[in-house]
Amino acid sequence: MSAYEEAVLEMKNIDSLLSQGYDIAHVYENLSGMFVELKKDEERENVQLLTADARKYLSIKLREQAADN
Amino acid sequence: MADLRINLAGIESPNPFWLASAPPTNTGYQVQRAFEAGWGGAVWKTLGDPILNVSSRFAAVNFNGQRVAGFNNIELITDRPLEVNLQEIYETKKRFPNHTIIASLMVEPRQEKWHEIVKRVEDVGVDGLELNFGCPHGMAERGMGSASGQVPELVEKQTFWVKEVAKTPVIVKLTPNITDITVTAEAAVAGGADAISMINTINSLAGVDLDSWNTVPNVAGKGAHGGYCGPAVKPIALNMVAECARSPHINVPISGIGGISNWRDAAEFMLMGSSCVQICTAAMHHGFGIVEDMIDGLSNYLDEKGLASVMDLVGRSVQRYSSWGDLDLNYKVVAQINNDVCINCNKCHIACEDTSHQCIDLYTESGRPMLKVREDDCVGCNLCSIVCPVDGAITMVEKKGLSPMTWNERQALMGQYASTTILK
């Protein structure tokens, strides 16, 4: 799988969770990439983003969410 | 025709092309010939206590057929008595009153030494002073040149001593042999400098002879580090000029030096904040006559750009030079290959496959070998277009990406959502 295809899969996963009503609650970055905690009411989903493009994408989504709030 | 006259901290010159303090400005004979050729100014070879030089002083680095891509020297400051130099400066200024003569100075870091030389040099009518805090070889071993130019406190103190007595503008010439040149530039400003110039030469060893195992150059079988200059150092010099030009703490004009070989280089330095440029290696390589093309080229360029004065060019690109953290992470360019122009040397494919992001595919169409960029995987590194030997075969084109966001903006946003615990 190409780097782009890997990124697309990760971005789709984020999009899917956001479309289900999840909000990004917390982010944490370390040597292994970015860990994202998403919340919908009491439900929580944790996602690890490995690709650079997906991490950029998540940043944009975070800005959109911050603007909406 | 555009006005090429410049003003650097009150120092006026008929054009921005000055000879740098170096072998080309060693004598009145040379400087007068340079002015006849069209040079606007000259920074006289550094004055100080006359030194002794060694024989075998220069070396060049040739690269892929280009002679003097870089130039290395171990020559020191003037070896002639101050009186001889001053007499020739006086005569030269008398003959060329509208041309600029700057006296480059270097003495021990003692107040009385600076006071003495400044007074004596200004008496003969120089237009300004340039303090040589940059020469990296020989003199540095004696505590002068770059040895004092690497210590911000000494830069500030010596500049201050000079300013105590100087009546003409004081330019401080900075060494590049330091991690952050803005630190010493700020020290010069704190000491009262009217302008700064950069860069002096970079510590270097031009090479080692593989037969004799001697250094290049060598003096009776021994070598010592020299100062590197010429086209190879231009990007280093240009960055240092730009870093000083964009610093809010450095509010004095800049004279740019370092690998400037033609009018285009000069224009780049001026766009990045230089009010004038100083040139040495190109003159040593090709003679004083090169200034004619420089004047013509710059003049035509200014006319094409609709600029009435060369001073209108100064600093126009500074705002476009930024910190990495302020660059847009989401800006995207990708390579596109024009197979009608491509000669199928495959250098782009090899470069991308071996050393970049493996996004140039080889394929065959109607029996003809072709290359295609997988744009989704292309990161826009430019490597393929850099190694391509054919103009127009590879073009970097902009693509619509995510909305703009810089690293600094991203990190500020991330901080608001940062987790204090590791998420799994």
Coordinates of C-alpha atoms in Angstrom, one line a residue:
Chain A
M1 CA 0.0 0.0 0.0
S2 CA 1.3 3.5 -0.8
A3 CA 1.8 6.1 1.8
Y4 CA -1.1 8.0 0.2
E5 CA -3.4 5.0 0.4
E6 CA -2.5 4.5 4.1
A7 CA -3.3 8.1 4.7
V8 CA -6.6 7.9 2.9
L9 CA -7.7 4.9 5.1
E10 CA -6.8 6.8 8.3
M11 CA -8.6 10.0 7.1
K12 CA -11.7 7.9 6.1
N13 CA -11.7 6.4 9.6
I14 CA -11.6 9.9 11.1
D15 CA -14.4 11.1 8.8
S16 CA -16.4 8.1 9.6
L17 CA -16.2 8.7 13.4
L18 CA -16.9 12.4 13.0
S19 CA -20.0 11.7 10.8
Q20 CA -21.3 9.4 13.6
G21 CA -21.3 12.4 15.9
Y22 CA -18.0 11.9 17.6
D23 CA -16.0 15.0 18.7
I24 CA -12.3 15.1 19.0
A25 CA -11.7 15.3 22.8
H26 CA -8.0 14.9 23.2
V27 CA -4.8 14.4 21.2
Y28 CA -1.4 13.1 22.2
E29 CA 1.6 12.9 20.0
N30 CA 4.8 10.9 20.6
L31 CA 7.3 8.8 18.8
S32 CA 4.6 6.5 17.5
G33 CA 2.5 9.2 15.8
M34 CA -0.7 10.8 17.0
F35 CA -3.2 9.3 19.4
V36 CA -6.7 10.8 19.1
E37 CA -9.5 10.3 21.6
L38 CA -13.0 10.9 20.2
K39 CA -16.1 11.2 22.4
K40 CA -19.8 10.9 21.8
D41 CA -21.7 11.3 25.0
E42 CA -20.3 8.5 27.2
E43 CA -18.8 6.6 24.3
R44 CA -15.1 6.9 23.6
E45 CA -13.0 5.8 20.6
N46 CA -9.2 5.9 20.4
V47 CA -7.5 6.1 17.1
Q48 CA -3.8 6.1 16.3
L49 CA -2.7 8.0 13.2
L50 CA 0.5 6.9 11.6
T51 CA 0.7 8.9 8.5
A52 CA 1.8 12.5 8.2
D53 CA -1.1 13.4 5.8
A54 CA -3.6 12.1 8.3
R55 CA -2.1 14.0 11.1
K56 CA -2.3 17.2 9.0
Y57 CA -5.9 16.3 8.2
L58 CA -6.8 15.8 11.8
S59 CA -5.4 19.2 12.6
I60 CA -7.8 20.8 10.0
K61 CA -10.7 18.8 11.4
L62 CA -9.7 20.0 14.9
R63 CA -9.7 23.6 13.7
E64 CA -13.2 23.2 12.1
Q65 CA -14.5 21.7 15.4
A66 CA -13.0 24.5 17.4
A67 CA -14.6 27.0 15.1
D68 CA -18.0 25.3 15.4
N69 CA -17.8 25.4 19.1
Chain B
M1 CA 17.5 54.2 -17.3
A2 CA 17.3 53.4 -13.6
D3 CA 19.3 55.3 -11.0
L4 CA 22.0 53.0 -9.7
R5 CA 23.3 55.3 -7.0
I6 CA 23.1 53.9 -3.5
N7 CA 23.3 55.2 0.0
L8 CA 24.5 52.9 2.8
A9 CA 24.2 54.6 6.2
G10 CA 25.0 57.9 4.6
I11 CA 27.8 56.6 2.4
E12 CA 26.9 57.5 -1.2
S13 CA 28.2 55.5 -4.2
P14 CA 27.6 55.8 -7.9
N15 CA 26.5 52.2 -8.1
P16 CA 26.1 49.2 -5.7
F17 CA 29.1 47.3 -6.9
W18 CA 32.1 47.5 -4.5
L19 CA 35.2 45.6 -4.4
A20 CA 35.6 43.8 -1.1
S21 CA 38.6 44.2 1.1
A22 CA 40.9 41.6 -0.3
P23 CA 43.9 41.3 -2.7
P24 CA 42.1 43.3 -5.5
T25 CA 42.1 46.4 -3.3
N26 CA 45.7 46.1 -2.1
T27 CA 47.0 49.2 -3.8
G28 CA 46.1 52.6 -5.2
Y29 CA 47.0 51.3 -8.7
Q30 CA 44.5 48.5 -8.4
V31 CA 41.7 50.5 -6.9
Q32 CA 42.1 53.3 -9.5
R33 CA 42.0 50.8 -12.3
A34 CA 38.8 49.3 -10.7
F35 CA 37.2 52.7 -10.6
E36 CA 38.1 53.3 -14.2
A37 CA 36.4 50.0 -15.1
G38 CA 33.2 51.2 -13.4
W39 CA 33.3 49.9 -9.8
G40 CA 31.3 52.2 -7.6
G41 CA 33.4 51.6 -4.5
A42 CA 36.2 49.7 -2.9
V43 CA 36.9 48.5 0.6
W44 CA 40.7 48.9 0.9
K45 CA 42.6 45.8 1.9
T46 CA 42.6 45.7 5.7
L47 CA 44.9 48.1 7.4
G48 CA 46.6 47.3 10.6
D49 CA 50.1 46.5 11.9
P50 CA 51.8 45.3 8.6
I51 CA 52.0 41.5 8.6
L52 CA 54.2 38.9 7.0
N53 CA 52.6 36.6 4.4
V54 CA 53.6 33.1 3.3
S55 CA 54.1 32.0 -0.3
S56 CA 51.5 29.7 -1.8
R57 CA 48.3 31.5 -0.6
F58 CA 45.3 30.6 -2.7
A59 CA 43.6 27.4 -3.8
A60 CA 40.4 26.8 -5.8
V61 CA 37.8 24.1 -5.8
N62 CA 36.6 23.1 -9.2
F63 CA 33.4 21.2 -9.6
N64 CA 32.3 19.3 -12.7
G65 CA 34.2 21.5 -15.1
Q66 CA 33.4 24.8 -13.4
R67 CA 36.6 26.4 -12.4
V68 CA 36.7 28.3 -9.1
A69 CA 33.4 27.1 -7.8
G70 CA 35.0 27.9 -4.5
F71 CA 38.1 29.8 -3.5
N72 CA 40.3 29.4 -0.4
N73 CA 43.0 31.8 0.8
I74 CA 45.5 32.1 3.6
E75 CA 46.7 35.6 2.8
L76 CA 46.6 38.0 5.7
I77 CA 45.9 41.7 5.8
T78 CA 48.1 44.4 4.3
D79 CA 51.8 43.9 4.5
R80 CA 52.5 47.5 3.7
P81 CA 53.1 50.3 6.2
L82 CA 50.0 52.4 7.1
E83 CA 51.6 55.6 5.7
V84 CA 52.0 54.0 2.2
N85 CA 48.4 52.9 2.2
L86 CA 47.1 56.2 3.4
Q87 CA 49.1 58.1 0.8
E88 CA 47.5 55.9 -1.9
I89 CA 44.0 56.3 -0.5
Y90 CA 44.4 60.0 -0.5
E91 CA 45.6 60.1 -4.1
T92 CA 42.9 57.7 -5.2
K93 CA 40.1 59.7 -3.5
K94 CA 41.5 62.9 -5.0
R95 CA 41.3 61.4 -8.4
F96 CA 38.0 59.8 -7.9
P97 CA 36.1 62.1 -5.5
N98 CA 32.7 60.6 -6.3
H99 CA 33.7 57.0 -5.9
T100 CA 33.5 55.3 -2.5
I101 CA 36.6 54.3 -0.5
I102 CA 36.0 52.4 2.7
A103 CA 39.0 51.6 4.9
S104 CA 38.9 48.1 6.3
L105 CA 40.6 48.1 9.7
M106 CA 41.9 45.4 12.1
V107 CA 43.9 46.0 15.2
E108 CA 44.2 44.3 18.6
P109 CA 41.1 44.7 20.8
R110 CA 42.5 47.7 22.7
Q111 CA 40.8 51.0 22.8
E112 CA 44.0 53.1 22.1
K113 CA 44.8 51.0 19.1
W114 CA 41.4 51.5 17.6
H115 CA 41.4 55.2 18.4
E116 CA 44.8 55.7 16.8
I117 CA 44.1 53.9 13.5
V118 CA 40.6 55.5 13.1
K119 CA 42.0 59.0 13.5
R120 CA 44.8 58.5 11.1
V121 CA 42.7 56.8 8.4
E122 CA 39.9 59.4 8.5
D123 CA 42.4 62.2 8.1
V124 CA 43.0 61.1 4.5
G125 CA 39.4 61.4 3.5
V126 CA 37.8 57.9 3.5
D127 CA 34.1 57.7 3.1
G128 CA 33.6 55.2 5.9
L129 CA 35.3 52.5 7.9
E130 CA 34.8 48.7 7.9
L131 CA 35.9 46.8 11.0
N132 CA 37.2 43.5 10.0
F133 CA 35.9 41.1 12.7
G134 CA 35.8 38.3 10.2
C135 CA 39.1 37.2 8.8
P136 CA 39.3 33.5 9.9
H137 CA 43.0 32.7 9.4
G138 CA 46.3 33.8 10.7
M139 CA 45.1 37.0 12.4
A140 CA 42.5 35.0 14.4
E141 CA 45.4 33.1 16.0
R142 CA 46.5 36.5 17.3
G143 CA 43.2 37.4 18.8
M144 CA 42.0 39.6 15.9
G145 CA 39.6 39.0 13.0
S146 CA 37.1 36.2 13.6
A147 CA 38.6 35.5 17.0
S148 CA 37.1 38.7 18.3
G149 CA 34.2 38.6 15.9
Q150 CA 33.0 35.4 17.5
V151 CA 32.6 37.0 20.9
P152 CA 29.6 39.4 20.9
E153 CA 31.0 41.4 23.9
L154 CA 34.2 42.1 21.9
V155 CA 32.2 43.0 18.8
E156 CA 30.2 45.5 20.8
K157 CA 33.1 46.9 22.8
Q158 CA 35.4 47.4 19.8
T159 CA 32.6 49.0 17.7
F160 CA 31.9 51.3 20.6
W161 CA 35.6 52.3 20.8
V162 CA 35.6 53.1 17.1
K163 CA 32.4 55.1 17.4
E164 CA 33.9 57.1 20.2
V165 CA 36.2 58.8 17.7
A166 CA 34.9 58.0 14.2
K167 CA 33.5 60.9 12.1
T168 CA 32.5 58.7 9.1
P169 CA 30.0 55.8 9.1
V170 CA 31.2 52.6 10.7
I171 CA 30.4 49.3 9.0
V172 CA 31.0 46.1 11.0
K173 CA 32.1 43.1 8.9
L174 CA 30.9 39.9 10.5
T175 CA 32.3 36.4 10.5
P176 CA 30.1 33.5 9.3
N177 CA 32.1 31.1 11.5
I178 CA 29.5 31.3 14.2
T179 CA 26.2 29.5 14.8
D180 CA 23.9 32.5 14.7
I181 CA 25.2 35.6 12.9
T182 CA 22.3 37.7 14.3
V183 CA 23.8 37.5 17.7
T184 CA 27.0 39.3 16.6
A185 CA 25.1 41.6 14.3
E186 CA 23.0 42.7 17.3
A187 CA 26.2 43.2 19.3
A188 CA 27.5 45.4 16.5
V189 CA 24.3 47.4 16.6
A190 CA 24.5 47.7 20.3
G191 CA 28.0 49.1 19.9
G192 CA 26.8 51.8 17.6
A193 CA 27.5 50.3 14.2
D194 CA 26.0 52.4 11.4
A195 CA 25.9 49.4 9.1
I196 CA 26.9 45.7 9.0
S197 CA 28.5 43.7 6.2
M198 CA 28.6 40.0 5.7
I199 CA 30.0 37.5 5.2
N200 CA 33.7 37.2 5.6
T201 CA 35.2 33.9 4.6
I202 CA 34.4 30.5 6.0
N203 CA 37.0 28.3 7.7
S204 CA 38.2 25.8 5.0
L205 CA 40.7 23.4 3.8
A206 CA 40.5 23.3 0.0
G207 CA 41.8 19.7 -0.4
V208 CA 44.5 17.1 0.1
D209 CA 46.8 16.1 -2.7
L210 CA 46.4 12.3 -3.1
D211 CA 49.9 11.8 -4.4
S212 CA 51.9 13.9 -2.0
W213 CA 49.4 13.8 0.9
N214 CA 50.0 17.5 1.3
T215 CA 47.2 20.0 1.9
V216 CA 46.1 22.3 -0.8
P217 CA 47.6 24.9 -0.6
N218 CA 50.7 23.9 1.3
V219 CA 53.6 25.9 2.5
A220 CA 56.7 23.8 2.5
G221 CA 54.7 20.7 3.2
K222 CA 52.4 22.2 5.9
G223 CA 49.0 23.7 5.6
A224 CA 46.7 25.8 7.7
H225 CA 43.0 26.5 7.5
G226 CA 42.0 29.3 5.2
G227 CA 39.0 31.3 4.3
Y228 CA 36.5 30.0 1.8
C229 CA 34.6 32.2 -0.6
G230 CA 33.4 32.2 -4.2
P231 CA 30.1 30.9 -5.8
A232 CA 29.9 28.0 -3.4
V233 CA 29.3 30.2 -0.4
K234 CA 26.6 32.3 -1.9
P235 CA 23.6 30.5 -0.4
I236 CA 25.2 30.6 3.1
A237 CA 25.9 34.3 2.7
L238 CA 22.5 35.1 1.3
N239 CA 20.8 33.4 4.3
M240 CA 22.9 35.3 6.8
V241 CA 22.0 38.6 5.1
A242 CA 18.4 37.6 5.1
E243 CA 18.4 36.5 8.7
C244 CA 19.8 39.9 9.7
A245 CA 17.5 41.8 7.4
R246 CA 14.4 40.2 8.9
S247 CA 15.5 40.6 12.5
P248 CA 13.5 43.3 14.3
H249 CA 16.6 43.9 16.5
I250 CA 19.0 44.7 13.6
N251 CA 17.9 48.1 12.2
V252 CA 21.0 49.1 10.3
P253 CA 21.7 48.8 6.6
I254 CA 23.6 45.8 5.2
S255 CA 26.4 45.4 2.7
G256 CA 26.1 41.9 1.2
I257 CA 29.2 39.8 0.5
G258 CA 29.7 36.2 -0.4
G259 CA 30.0 34.5 -3.8
I260 CA 28.4 37.3 -5.8
S261 CA 29.5 36.7 -9.4
N262 CA 27.1 38.6 -11.6
W263 CA 24.2 41.1 -11.6
R264 CA 21.7 38.4 -10.8
D265 CA 23.5 37.5 -7.6
A266 CA 23.7 41.1 -6.7
A267 CA 20.0 41.6 -7.3
E268 CA 19.2 38.7 -5.0
F269 CA 21.3 40.1 -2.2
M270 CA 19.6 43.5 -2.6
L271 CA 16.2 41.9 -2.6
M272 CA 17.2 40.2 0.6
G273 CA 18.1 43.5 2.2
S274 CA 21.6 44.5 1.0
S275 CA 22.0 48.2 0.1
C276 CA 25.1 47.4 -1.8
V277 CA 27.2 44.4 -2.6
Q278 CA 30.9 43.6 -2.2
I279 CA 32.7 41.3 -4.7
C280 CA 36.1 39.7 -4.7
T281 CA 36.4 36.2 -6.1
A282 CA 34.6 36.9 -9.4
A283 CA 37.0 39.9 -9.9
M284 CA 40.0 37.7 -9.1
H285 CA 38.7 35.1 -11.5
H286 CA 37.7 37.3 -14.4
G287 CA 39.2 40.8 -13.8
F288 CA 37.8 44.2 -13.1
G289 CA 35.9 44.3 -16.4
I290 CA 33.1 42.1 -15.1
V291 CA 31.5 45.2 -13.5
E292 CA 30.5 46.4 -16.9
D293 CA 28.1 43.4 -17.4
M294 CA 26.9 43.8 -13.8
I295 CA 26.0 47.4 -14.4
D296 CA 24.2 46.7 -17.7
G297 CA 22.4 43.7 -16.4
L298 CA 21.2 45.3 -13.2
S299 CA 20.2 48.5 -15.0
N300 CA 18.2 46.5 -17.6
Y301 CA 16.6 44.4 -14.9
L302 CA 15.4 47.5 -13.0
D303 CA 14.0 49.0 -16.2
E304 CA 12.1 45.8 -16.9
K305 CA 10.7 45.8 -13.4
G306 CA 9.8 49.5 -13.7
L307 CA 11.9 50.6 -10.8
A308 CA 13.4 54.1 -11.0
S309 CA 16.1 53.5 -8.5
V310 CA 18.2 50.5 -7.4
M311 CA 17.4 51.4 -3.8
D312 CA 13.7 50.5 -4.6
L313 CA 14.9 46.9 -4.8
V314 CA 16.5 46.8 -1.4
G315 CA 14.7 44.4 1.0
R316 CA 11.7 43.7 -1.3
S317 CA 12.0 39.9 -0.6
V318 CA 12.7 40.1 3.1
Q319 CA 9.0 39.7 4.1
R320 CA 8.9 36.6 2.1
Y321 CA 11.6 35.0 4.2
S322 CA 10.2 33.5 7.4
S323 CA 10.6 30.9 10.0
W324 CA 9.9 27.3 9.1
G325 CA 7.1 27.3 11.7
D326 CA 5.2 29.9 9.7
L327 CA 5.2 27.9 6.5
D328 CA 1.9 26.4 5.3
L329 CA 1.9 22.7 6.0
N330 CA -0.9 22.1 3.5
Y331 CA 0.6 23.9 0.5
K332 CA 1.1 21.2 -2.2
V333 CA 3.2 21.0 -5.4
V334 CA 3.6 17.9 -7.4
A335 CA 5.9 17.0 -10.3
Q336 CA 4.6 16.6 -13.8
I337 CA 6.7 15.0 -16.6
N338 CA 6.4 16.2 -20.2
N339 CA 7.1 13.0 -22.1
D340 CA 7.4 14.9 -25.4
V341 CA 10.4 16.7 -24.0
C342 CA 11.8 13.9 -21.8
I343 CA 14.8 12.1 -23.1
N344 CA 14.2 9.0 -21.0
C345 CA 17.5 9.2 -19.1
N346 CA 15.5 8.0 -16.1
K347 CA 17.5 10.1 -13.7
C348 CA 14.3 11.3 -12.1
H349 CA 13.0 7.8 -11.7
I350 CA 16.3 6.7 -10.1
A351 CA 16.5 9.7 -7.8
C352 CA 12.9 9.3 -6.7
E353 CA 13.1 5.5 -6.3
D354 CA 16.4 5.4 -4.5
T355 CA 16.4 8.6 -2.4
S356 CA 12.9 10.1 -2.3
H357 CA 9.3 8.9 -2.2
Q358 CA 9.1 6.2 -5.0
C359 CA 6.4 7.9 -7.0
I360 CA 7.7 8.0 -10.6
D361 CA 6.6 5.0 -12.6
L362 CA 8.2 3.6 -15.7
Y363 CA 5.8 2.2 -18.3
T364 CA 5.6 1.6 -22.0
E365 CA 3.2 3.2 -24.4
S366 CA 3.1 2.2 -28.1
G367 CA 6.5 0.6 -27.6
R368 CA 7.9 3.9 -26.2
P369 CA 9.3 4.1 -22.7
M370 CA 7.5 6.7 -20.6
L371 CA 7.5 8.1 -17.1
K372 CA 4.6 9.2 -15.0
V373 CA 4.3 10.7 -11.6
R374 CA 1.8 9.2 -9.2
E375 CA 0.7 12.7 -8.0
D376 CA -1.1 11.4 -4.8
D377 CA 2.2 10.0 -3.6
C378 CA 4.4 12.9 -4.7
V379 CA 5.4 15.0 -1.8
G380 CA 6.7 17.9 -3.9
C381 CA 10.3 17.6 -2.9
N382 CA 11.5 18.9 -6.3
L383 CA 14.3 16.4 -6.5
C384 CA 13.3 15.0 -9.9
S385 CA 13.2 18.5 -11.4
I386 CA 16.6 19.2 -9.9
V387 CA 18.3 16.2 -11.3
C388 CA 16.5 16.4 -14.7
P389 CA 19.0 17.5 -17.4
V390 CA 16.4 18.8 -19.8
D391 CA 14.7 22.2 -19.3
G392 CA 10.9 21.9 -19.4
A393 CA 10.8 18.1 -19.0
I394 CA 9.6 18.3 -15.4
T395 CA 7.5 21.0 -14.0
M396 CA 6.4 21.4 -10.4
V397 CA 2.7 22.5 -10.4
E398 CA 0.5 23.7 -7.5
K399 CA -2.3 21.4 -6.4
K400 CA -5.3 22.3 -4.3
G401 CA -4.6 20.9 -0.8
L402 CA -6.2 21.3 2.6
S403 CA -6.8 24.8 3.8
P404 CA -3.7 26.6 5.0
M405 CA -2.3 25.9 8.4
T406 CA 1.2 26.5 9.7
W407 CA 3.1 24.4 12.2
N408 CA 2.9 27.2 14.7
E409 CA -0.9 27.5 14.3
R410 CA -1.2 23.7 14.5
Q411 CA 0.8 23.5 17.7
A412 CA -1.2 26.2 19.3
L413 CA -4.4 24.3 18.4
M414 CA -3.0 21.0 19.5
G415 CA -2.1 22.6 22.9
Q416 CA -5.8 23.3 23.5
Y417 CA -6.7 19.6 23.0
A418 CA -3.5 18.0 24.4
S419 CA -4.0 15.0 26.6
T420 CA -1.9 14.9 29.8
T421 CA -2.0 11.1 29.7
I422 CA -1.0 8.7 27.0
L423 CA -4.0 7.7 24.9
K424 CA -4.1 4.1 23.7

